[in-house]
PDB file of C-alpha atoms and ligand atoms in Angstrom:
ATOM      1  CA  MET A   1    -158.572  53.863  91.329  1.00 93.00           C
ATOM      2  CA  LEU A   2    -159.298  57.107  89.508  1.00 97.00           C
ATOM      3  CA  LYS A   3    -159.712  56.801  85.748  1.00 98.00           C
ATOM      4  CA  ILE A   4    -159.865  59.589  83.221  1.00 98.00           C
ATOM      5  CA  ALA A   5    -161.084  59.755  79.619  1.00 98.00           C
ATOM      6  CA  LYS A   6    -160.928  62.627  77.158  1.00 98.00           C
ATOM      7  CA  LEU A   7    -163.405  63.494  74.415  1.00 98.00           C
ATOM      8  CA  ILE A   8    -162.679  66.436  72.093  1.00 98.00           C
ATOM      9  CA  PHE A   9    -165.670  68.612  71.232  1.00 97.00           C
ATOM     10  CA  ASN A  10    -166.854  71.695  69.331  1.00 94.00           C
ATOM     11  CA  PRO A  11    -165.125  73.915  66.740  1.00 93.00           C
ATOM     12  CA  ILE A  12    -162.605  75.097  69.375  1.00 94.00           C
ATOM     13  CA  GLN A  13    -161.408  71.481  69.891  1.00 97.00           C
ATOM     14  CA  GLU A  14    -162.023  71.580  73.607  1.00 98.00           C
ATOM     15  CA  ASN A  15    -161.053  68.685  75.904  1.00 98.00           C
ATOM     16  CA  THR A  16    -163.979  67.296  77.895  1.00 98.00           C
ATOM     17  CA  TYR A  17    -162.871  64.938  80.675  1.00 98.00           C
ATOM     18  CA  ILE A  18    -164.797  62.134  82.326  1.00 98.00           C
ATOM     19  CA  LEU A  19    -163.399  61.092  85.721  1.00 98.00           C
ATOM     20  CA  TRP A  20    -164.574  58.007  87.603  1.00 98.00           C
ATOM     21  CA  ASP A  21    -163.471  55.396  90.100  1.00 98.00           C
ATOM     22  CA  GLU A  22    -164.411  51.877  91.208  1.00 98.00           C
ATOM     23  CA  SER A  23    -167.628  53.202  92.788  1.00 98.00           C
ATOM     24  CA  GLY A  24    -169.016  53.836  89.289  1.00 98.00           C
ATOM     25  CA  GLU A  25    -169.716  57.481  90.087  1.00 98.00           C
ATOM     26  CA  CYS A  26    -168.311  59.967  87.598  1.00 98.00           C
ATOM     27  CA  ILE A  27    -168.005  63.685  87.069  1.00 98.00           C
ATOM     28  CA  VAL A  28    -167.747  65.446  83.713  1.00 98.00           C
ATOM     29  CA  VAL A  29    -165.273  68.319  83.640  1.00 98.00           C
ATOM     30  CA  ASP A  30    -165.748  71.100  81.074  1.00 98.00           C
ATOM     31  CA  ALA A  31    -168.525  69.504  79.015  1.00 98.00           C
ATOM     32  CA  GLY A  32    -168.040  71.184  75.619  1.00 97.00           C
ATOM     33  CA  ASN A  33    -170.355  69.006  73.506  1.00 97.00           C
ATOM     34  CA  VAL A  34    -172.297  71.247  71.175  1.00 94.00           C
ATOM     35  CA  SER A  35    -174.353  69.188  68.682  1.00 93.00           C
ATOM     36  CA  ALA A  36    -176.760  66.259  68.923  1.00 94.00           C
ATOM     37  CA  ARG A  37    -173.956  64.050  67.587  1.00 96.00           C
ATOM     38  CA  GLU A  38    -171.533  65.206  70.292  1.00 97.00           C
ATOM     39  CA  ASP A  39    -174.221  65.020  72.997  1.00 97.00           C
ATOM     40  CA  ASN A  40    -174.812  61.394  71.994  1.00 98.00           C
ATOM     41  CA  ARG A  41    -171.105  60.596  71.971  1.00 98.00           C
ATOM     42  CA  LEU A  42    -170.749  61.792  75.566  1.00 98.00           C
ATOM     43  CA  VAL A  43    -173.868  60.018  76.812  1.00 98.00           C
ATOM     44  CA  GLU A  44    -172.898  56.819  74.979  1.00 98.00           C
ATOM     45  CA  TYR A  45    -169.438  56.847  76.544  1.00 98.00           C
ATOM     46  CA  ILE A  46    -170.907  57.257  80.024  1.00 98.00           C
ATOM     47  CA  THR A  47    -173.493  54.529  79.390  1.00 98.00           C
ATOM     48  CA  GLU A  48    -171.017  52.080  77.838  1.00 98.00           C
ATOM     49  CA  GLN A  49    -168.740  52.376  80.871  1.00 97.00           C
ATOM     50  CA  GLY A  50    -171.726  51.853  83.176  1.00 98.00           C
ATOM     51  CA  LEU A  51    -171.109  55.149  84.969  1.00 98.00           C
ATOM     52  CA  LYS A  52    -173.392  57.296  87.083  1.00 98.00           C
ATOM     53  CA  PRO A  53    -172.727  61.036  86.599  1.00 98.00           C
ATOM     54  CA  VAL A  54    -173.074  62.991  89.835  1.00 98.00           C
ATOM     55  CA  MET A  55    -171.845  66.447  88.859  1.00 98.00           C
ATOM     56  CA  ALA A  56    -170.914  68.708  85.943  1.00 98.00           C
ATOM     57  CA  VAL A  57    -167.776  70.582  86.976  1.00 98.00           C
ATOM     58  CA  ASN A  58    -166.090  73.492  85.192  1.00 98.00           C
ATOM     59  CA  THR A  59    -162.562  74.843  85.429  1.00 98.00           C
ATOM     60  CA  HIS A  60    -163.907  78.180  84.164  1.00 98.00           C
ATOM     61  CA  GLY A  61    -166.844  79.825  82.450  1.00 97.00           C
ATOM     62  CA  HIS A  62    -165.829  80.166  78.788  1.00 96.00           C
ATOM     63  CA  PHE A  63    -168.469  78.996  76.318  1.00 95.00           C
ATOM     64  CA  ASP A  64    -166.296  76.350  74.659  1.00 96.00           C
ATOM     65  CA  HIS A  65    -165.983  74.585  78.031  1.00 98.00           C
ATOM     66  CA  LEU A  66    -169.632  75.115  78.887  1.00 97.00           C
ATOM     67  CA  ALA A  67    -171.611  74.263  75.751  1.00 96.00           C
ATOM     68  CA  GLY A  68    -172.576  70.762  76.926  1.00 97.00           C
ATOM     69  CA  VAL A  69    -173.340  71.494  80.578  1.00 98.00           C
ATOM     70  CA  GLU A  70    -177.050  72.235  80.173  1.00 97.00           C
ATOM     71  CA  HIS A  71    -177.606  69.012  78.185  1.00 97.00           C
ATOM     72  CA  LEU A  72    -175.699  67.047  80.818  1.00 97.00           C
ATOM     73  CA  LYS A  73    -177.678  68.627  83.664  1.00 97.00           C
ATOM     74  CA  ARG A  74    -180.992  67.819  82.007  1.00 96.00           C
ATOM     75  CA  THR A  75    -180.044  64.302  80.896  1.00 98.00           C
ATOM     76  CA  PHE A  76    -178.749  63.120  84.269  1.00 98.00           C
ATOM     77  CA  ASP A  77    -180.415  65.596  86.650  1.00 98.00           C
ATOM     78  CA  ILE A  78    -177.084  66.617  88.185  1.00 98.00           C
ATOM     79  CA  PRO A  79    -175.811  69.900  89.646  1.00 98.00           C
ATOM     80  CA  PHE A  80    -173.357  72.268  87.965  1.00 98.00           C
ATOM     81  CA  ALA A  81    -170.260  73.300  89.910  1.00 98.00           C
ATOM     82  CA  MET A  82    -168.014  76.256  89.011  1.00 98.00           C
ATOM     83  CA  SER A  83    -166.427  79.247  90.735  1.00 98.00           C
ATOM     84  CA  GLY A  84    -168.934  82.021  91.392  1.00 98.00           C
ATOM     85  CA  LYS A  85    -166.286  84.473  90.178  1.00 97.00           C
ATOM     86  CA  ASP A  86    -166.957  83.271  86.613  1.00 97.00           C
ATOM     87  CA  THR A  87    -170.748  83.624  86.820  1.00 96.00           C
ATOM     88  CA  TYR A  88    -170.582  86.821  84.771  1.00 94.00           C
ATOM     89  CA  LEU A  89    -169.415  84.744  81.788  1.00 95.00           C
ATOM     90  CA  LEU A  90    -172.669  82.754  81.696  1.00 94.00           C
ATOM     91  CA  GLU A  91    -174.592  85.807  80.449  1.00 90.00           C
ATOM     92  CA  GLY A  92    -172.376  86.350  77.406  1.00 88.00           C
ATOM     93  CA  ALA A  93    -171.953  82.678  76.513  1.00 90.00           C
ATOM     94  CA  VAL A  94    -174.713  82.567  73.878  1.00 88.00           C
ATOM     95  CA  ALA A  95    -173.316  85.600  72.018  1.00 87.00           C
ATOM     96  CA  SER A  96    -169.727  84.298  72.200  1.00 87.00           C
ATOM     97  CA  ALA A  97    -170.771  80.853  70.968  1.00 88.00           C
ATOM     98  CA  ARG A  98    -172.659  82.376  68.030  1.00 88.00           C
ATOM     99  CA  MET A  99    -169.498  84.102  66.847  1.00 86.00           C
ATOM    100  CA  PHE A 100    -167.972  80.645  66.419  1.00 85.00           C
ATOM    101  CA  GLY A 101    -171.000  79.253  64.576  1.00 85.00           C
ATOM    102  CA  MET A 102    -172.319  77.441  67.635  1.00 84.00           C
ATOM    103  CA  SER A 103    -175.775  78.928  67.257  1.00 82.00           C
ATOM    104  CA  ASP A 104    -178.159  76.588  69.008  1.00 79.00           C
ATOM    105  CA  CYS A 105    -176.544  75.830  72.361  1.00 84.00           C
ATOM    106  CA  SER A 106    -178.248  76.592  75.623  1.00 89.00           C
ATOM    107  CA  PHE A 107    -176.172  77.430  78.653  1.00 94.00           C
ATOM    108  CA  PRO A 108    -176.863  77.065  82.371  1.00 94.00           C
ATOM    109  CA  ALA A 109    -178.349  80.255  83.806  1.00 92.00           C
ATOM    110  CA  MET A 110    -176.637  79.818  87.160  1.00 95.00           C
ATOM    111  CA  ILE A 111    -174.199  77.801  89.245  1.00 97.00           C
ATOM    112  CA  ASP A 112    -175.589  75.149  91.616  1.00 98.00           C
ATOM    113  CA  ILE A 113    -172.362  74.609  93.563  1.00 98.00           C
ATOM    114  CA  ASP A 114    -169.859  77.457  94.029  1.00 98.00           C
ATOM    115  CA  LEU A 115    -166.314  76.033  93.921  1.00 98.00           C
ATOM    116  CA  ASP A 116    -165.052  79.332  95.280  1.00 96.00           C
ATOM    117  CA  THR A 117    -166.319  78.362  98.726  1.00 94.00           C
ATOM    118  CA  MET A 118    -164.788  74.859  98.696  1.00 97.00           C
ATOM    119  CA  GLU A 119    -161.316  73.371  99.064  1.00 98.00           C
ATOM    120  CA  GLU A 120    -162.164  69.875  97.890  1.00 98.00           C
ATOM    121  CA  LEU A 121    -164.597  68.092  95.622  1.00 97.00           C
ATOM    122  CA  HIS A 122    -165.771  64.545  96.366  1.00 98.00           C
ATOM    123  CA  PHE A 123    -167.361  61.850  94.215  1.00 98.00           C
ATOM    124  CA  GLY A 124    -167.330  58.081  94.760  1.00 98.00           C
ATOM    125  CA  ASN A 125    -164.135  57.345  96.719  1.00 98.00           C
ATOM    126  CA  THR A 126    -162.237  60.182  95.073  1.00 98.00           C
ATOM    127  CA  THR A 127    -161.124  63.562  96.362  1.00 98.00           C
ATOM    128  CA  LEU A 128    -160.088  66.400  94.073  1.00 98.00           C
ATOM    129  CA  LYS A 129    -158.375  69.437  95.502  1.00 98.00           C
ATOM    130  CA  ILE A 130    -159.740  72.704  94.120  1.00 98.00           C
ATOM    131  CA  ILE A 131    -156.782  74.966  93.346  1.00 98.00           C
ATOM    132  CA  PRO A 132    -157.730  78.545  92.428  1.00 98.00           C
ATOM    133  CA  THR A 133    -155.640  79.446  89.347  1.00 98.00           C
ATOM    134  CA  PRO A 134    -156.969  82.861  88.216  1.00 98.00           C
ATOM    135  CA  GLY A 135    -155.533  84.793  85.279  1.00 98.00           C
ATOM    136  CA  HIS A 136    -157.233  83.311  82.193  1.00 98.00           C
ATOM    137  CA  THR A 137    -160.512  84.127  83.959  1.00 98.00           C
ATOM    138  CA  PRO A 138    -161.006  85.474  87.517  1.00 98.00           C
ATOM    139  CA  GLY A 139    -162.666  82.272  88.752  1.00 98.00           C
ATOM    140  CA  HIS A 140    -160.497  79.699  87.000  1.00 98.00           C
ATOM    141  CA  VAL A 141    -159.699  76.615  89.099  1.00 98.00           C
ATOM    142  CA  SER A 142    -157.482  73.581  88.549  1.00 98.00           C
ATOM    143  CA  LEU A 143    -158.482  70.168  89.906  1.00 98.00           C
ATOM    144  CA  TYR A 144    -155.783  68.035  91.539  1.00 98.00           C
ATOM    145  CA  ASN A 145    -155.863  64.402  92.602  1.00 98.00           C
ATOM    146  CA  GLU A 146    -152.893  63.753  94.851  1.00 98.00           C
ATOM    147  CA  GLN A 147    -153.133  59.931  94.920  1.00 97.00           C
ATOM    148  CA  MET A 148    -152.837  59.604  91.140  1.00 97.00           C
ATOM    149  CA  GLY A 149    -150.682  62.700  90.667  1.00 98.00           C
ATOM    150  CA  ILE A 150    -152.908  64.281  88.048  1.00 98.00           C
ATOM    151  CA  VAL A 151    -154.080  67.853  87.603  1.00 98.00           C
ATOM    152  CA  LEU A 152    -156.702  69.255  85.241  1.00 98.00           C
ATOM    153  CA  THR A 153    -155.488  72.719  84.336  1.00 98.00           C
ATOM    154  CA  GLY A 154    -158.267  73.970  82.041  1.00 98.00           C
ATOM    155  CA  ASP A 155    -157.058  76.992  80.080  1.00 98.00           C
ATOM    156  CA  THR A 156    -154.366  77.977  82.589  1.00 98.00           C
ATOM    157  CA  LEU A 157    -151.541  75.657  81.498  1.00 98.00           C
ATOM    158  CA  PHE A 158    -151.226  73.873  78.148  1.00 98.00           C
ATOM    159  CA  ARG A 159    -148.479  71.689  76.726  1.00 98.00           C
ATOM    160  CA  GLU A 160    -145.745  74.277  76.002  1.00 98.00           C
ATOM    161  CA  SER A 161    -148.190  77.164  76.185  1.00 98.00           C
ATOM    162  CA  ILE A 162    -150.502  79.065  78.529  1.00 98.00           C
ATOM    163  CA  GLY A 163    -154.068  80.361  78.358  1.00 97.00           C
ATOM    164  CA  ARG A 164    -154.930  83.679  76.750  1.00 96.00           C
ATOM    165  CA  THR A 165    -155.012  86.680  79.049  1.00 95.00           C
ATOM    166  CA  ASP A 166    -156.197  89.248  76.491  1.00 93.00           C
ATOM    167  CA  LEU A 167    -159.875  88.385  76.891  1.00 90.00           C
ATOM    168  CA  PRO A 168    -162.072  90.381  79.330  1.00 87.00           C
ATOM    169  CA  GLY A 169    -161.152  89.377  82.890  1.00 90.00           C
ATOM    170  CA  GLY A 170    -157.756  88.031  81.838  1.00 95.00           C
ATOM    171  CA  ASP A 171    -154.561  89.031  83.670  1.00 96.00           C
ATOM    172  CA  TYR A 172    -151.050  87.975  82.581  1.00 96.00           C
ATOM    173  CA  SER A 173    -149.337  88.564  85.959  1.00 95.00           C
ATOM    174  CA  GLN A 174    -152.065  86.614  87.679  1.00 97.00           C
ATOM    175  CA  ILE A 175    -151.879  83.587  85.357  1.00 98.00           C
ATOM    176  CA  MET A 176    -148.086  83.423  85.726  1.00 97.00           C
ATOM    177  CA  ARG A 177    -148.385  83.552  89.520  1.00 97.00           C
ATOM    178  CA  SER A 178    -151.020  80.808  89.356  1.00 98.00           C
ATOM    179  CA  ILE A 179    -148.755  78.614  87.215  1.00 98.00           C
ATOM    180  CA  LEU A 180    -145.561  79.166  89.197  1.00 97.00           C
ATOM    181  CA  GLU A 181    -146.973  79.253  92.726  1.00 97.00           C
ATOM    182  CA  LYS A 182    -149.839  76.746  92.435  1.00 98.00           C
ATOM    183  CA  LEU A 183    -149.069  74.317  89.583  1.00 98.00           C
ATOM    184  CA  ILE A 184    -145.284  74.020  89.122  1.00 97.00           C
ATOM    185  CA  VAL A 185    -144.946  73.356  92.856  1.00 97.00           C
ATOM    186  CA  LEU A 186    -147.064  70.188  92.543  1.00 98.00           C
ATOM    187  CA  GLY A 187    -143.907  68.393  91.363  1.00 98.00           C
ATOM    188  CA  ASP A 188    -142.298  67.189  88.136  1.00 98.00           C
ATOM    189  CA  GLU A 189    -144.053  63.812  88.059  1.00 98.00           C
ATOM    190  CA  VAL A 190    -147.558  65.254  88.104  1.00 98.00           C
ATOM    191  CA  LYS A 191    -149.439  64.640  84.863  1.00 98.00           C
ATOM    192  CA  VAL A 192    -151.245  67.640  83.355  1.00 98.00           C
ATOM    193  CA  TYR A 193    -154.585  67.332  81.550  1.00 98.00           C
ATOM    194  CA  PRO A 194    -155.203  70.687  79.846  1.00 98.00           C
ATOM    195  CA  GLY A 195    -158.377  72.184  78.383  1.00 98.00           C
ATOM    196  CA  HIS A 196    -156.985  72.051  74.841  1.00 98.00           C
ATOM    197  CA  GLY A 197    -154.303  69.904  73.195  1.00 98.00           C
ATOM    198  CA  GLU A 198    -152.226  67.019  74.480  1.00 98.00           C
ATOM    199  CA  GLU A 199    -151.392  65.906  77.997  1.00 98.00           C
ATOM    200  CA  THR A 200    -148.053  66.847  79.502  1.00 98.00           C
ATOM    201  CA  THR A 201    -146.234  66.812  82.852  1.00 98.00           C
ATOM    202  CA  ILE A 202    -145.201  69.552  85.255  1.00 98.00           C
ATOM    203  CA  GLY A 203    -141.566  68.482  84.693  1.00 98.00           C
ATOM    204  CA  HIS A 204    -141.853  68.908  80.918  1.00 98.00           C
ATOM    205  CA  GLU A 205    -143.448  72.342  81.293  1.00 98.00           C
ATOM    206  CA  SER A 206    -140.771  73.530  83.751  1.00 96.00           C
ATOM    207  CA  LEU A 207    -138.155  72.775  81.097  1.00 97.00           C
ATOM    208  CA  TYR A 208    -139.855  73.461  77.776  1.00 97.00           C
ATOM    209  CA  ASN A 209    -142.812  75.828  78.271  1.00 98.00           C
ATOM    210  CA  PRO A 210    -141.481  79.101  76.764  1.00 97.00           C
ATOM    211  CA  PHE A 211    -143.789  81.252  78.923  1.00 96.00           C
ATOM    212  CA  ILE A 212    -142.485  79.646  82.093  1.00 96.00           C
ATOM    213  CA  VAL A 213    -138.842  79.486  80.994  1.00 95.00           C
ATOM    214  CA  GLU A 214    -138.678  83.195  80.102  1.00 93.00           C
ATOM    215  CA  VAL A 215    -140.037  84.130  83.521  1.00 92.00           C
ATOM    216  CA  ILE A 216    -137.706  81.754  85.388  1.00 88.00           C
ATOM    217  CA  ASN A 217    -134.752  83.147  83.377  1.00 88.00           C
ATOM    218  CA  LYS A 218    -135.967  86.652  84.297  1.00 83.00           C
ATOM    219  CA  GLU A 219    -136.253  87.622  80.617  1.00 80.00           C
ATOM    220  CA  VAL A 220    -139.683  89.096  81.398  1.00 80.00           C
ATOM    221  CA  ASN A 221    -141.210  90.511  84.537  1.00 79.00           C
ATOM    222  CA  PHE A 222    -144.605  89.440  85.663  1.00 78.00           C
TER     223      PHE A 222
HETATM  224 ZN1   ZN B 301    -161.083  79.596  78.295  1.00 82.06          ZN
END
């Protein structure tokens, strides 16, 4: 059975998720650990649970979701998977991080596994469907496990909010299409694990997310 744990890292309060199953293999999604203390917290959690990391996976390439990937890669000798469409963000990550006082992080120079070319991700006995959800960034993906009815939405869909689209590469129409055509259709019961803030459900967001409600009520065009 798939299990999921959340650790909150860095000044942007980013959600880093550890996913594992009965095989003991785990993946770390959006490793945002930025200091020696946070690096240790992540490694200790993995060690305490007796898990074997097999991949660092990112929903997108923003620095606050990426700050811990290089440490994770080096510590466990694992590959880094992300959409190739977000590769351009790797170059600017150091400068962006510095603006938020995260001065001594190192970032991966390249992607080892391009999620853009894949429909599914496998680890242990678990399958995650890779759902392209562009709009916050061009290469943003959401990760969906059908058996457990959970979806990791990164910075596309938050509890009662959505990701910013005013950053370079952002596109409001695109993020709304991603949410309505790719995420809302997963069904009301599906549990949402976002890149920042608390968990929610698709059902809750259909009713209470103001960005979704205003579009459904045709108060705004997208
Ligand atoms: Zn982001």
